[in-house]
Amino acid sequence: MQINKNIAISDSGFIFNPSSGDSFSTNQVGLEIIRLLKENKDNKEIISEIVAKFSIDESTLEKDLGDFFLMLRSYQLLNEND
């Protein structure tokens, strides 16, 4: 899965979907997850890198990552056609 190619993402966490005109914002952890998705990292790689970079418990991150992916899907920011 990856972030749709037409989605604009700033370094500050501002996300813009030109297809719908919707905009969103995310925190540093969300921004890092999006960066890793753009690099085609899988869930295990994302979890490993986020746990190493931020003070986050792995089990909590797994649950939160699932919720984050659901949010990205609901806002049509995620492409799972690969």
XYZ file of C-alpha atoms in Angstrom:
82
model
C 0.000 0.000 0.000
C 1.143 3.544 -0.689
C 0.025 7.128 -0.407
C -1.723 8.221 -3.603
C 0.750 9.935 -5.906
C -1.338 13.094 -6.356
C -1.425 13.831 -2.608
C 0.659 16.861 -1.566
C 2.391 16.599 1.813
C 4.384 19.397 3.426
C 7.252 18.977 5.888
C 5.026 20.445 8.597
C 2.386 17.690 8.239
C -0.148 19.501 6.038
C -1.793 17.062 3.605
C -3.777 18.151 0.550
C -5.848 15.911 -1.723
C -6.306 17.795 -5.015
C -8.859 15.241 -6.249
C -11.327 16.131 -3.512
C -10.019 19.531 -2.389
C -9.782 18.210 1.175
C -6.899 19.075 3.461
C -5.701 17.451 6.667
C -2.860 17.733 9.115
C -0.876 15.130 11.007
C 1.714 15.076 13.765
C 5.384 14.079 13.410
C 4.640 10.367 13.892
C 1.952 10.433 11.190
C 4.279 12.350 8.898
C 6.997 9.740 9.419
C 4.539 6.894 8.694
C 3.542 8.623 5.450
C 7.208 9.077 4.518
C 7.832 5.369 5.114
C 4.766 4.439 3.038
C 6.146 6.572 0.198
C 9.345 4.505 0.471
C 7.242 1.325 0.029
C 8.024 0.047 3.536
C 5.793 -2.735 4.847
C 4.053 -2.733 8.249
C 6.903 -4.502 10.055
C 9.471 -2.045 8.693
C 7.265 0.907 9.589
C 6.766 -0.355 13.143
C 10.479 -1.019 13.577
C 11.507 2.443 12.369
C 8.824 4.311 14.341
C 9.642 2.466 17.588
C 13.332 3.262 17.068
C 12.735 6.953 16.326
C 9.970 7.819 18.816
C 9.188 6.762 22.387
C 6.293 4.505 21.450
C 5.419 1.060 22.771
C 5.315 -1.487 19.918
C 1.930 -2.988 20.857
C 0.352 0.455 21.128
C 1.881 1.445 17.802
C 0.474 -1.655 16.066
C -3.058 -0.703 17.139
C -2.578 2.976 16.339
C -1.052 2.143 12.951
C -4.147 0.130 12.042
C -6.337 3.068 13.044
C -4.137 5.471 11.058
C -4.408 3.288 7.942
C -8.212 3.191 8.332
C -8.233 6.981 8.506
C -6.024 7.264 5.397
C -8.370 4.894 3.538
C -11.484 6.774 4.620
C -9.997 10.053 3.348
C -8.970 8.325 0.083
C -5.298 9.036 0.669
C -4.147 5.425 0.474
C -3.689 3.390 -2.693
C -3.781 -0.371 -2.197
C -3.765 -1.451 -5.855
C -0.157 -2.659 -5.784
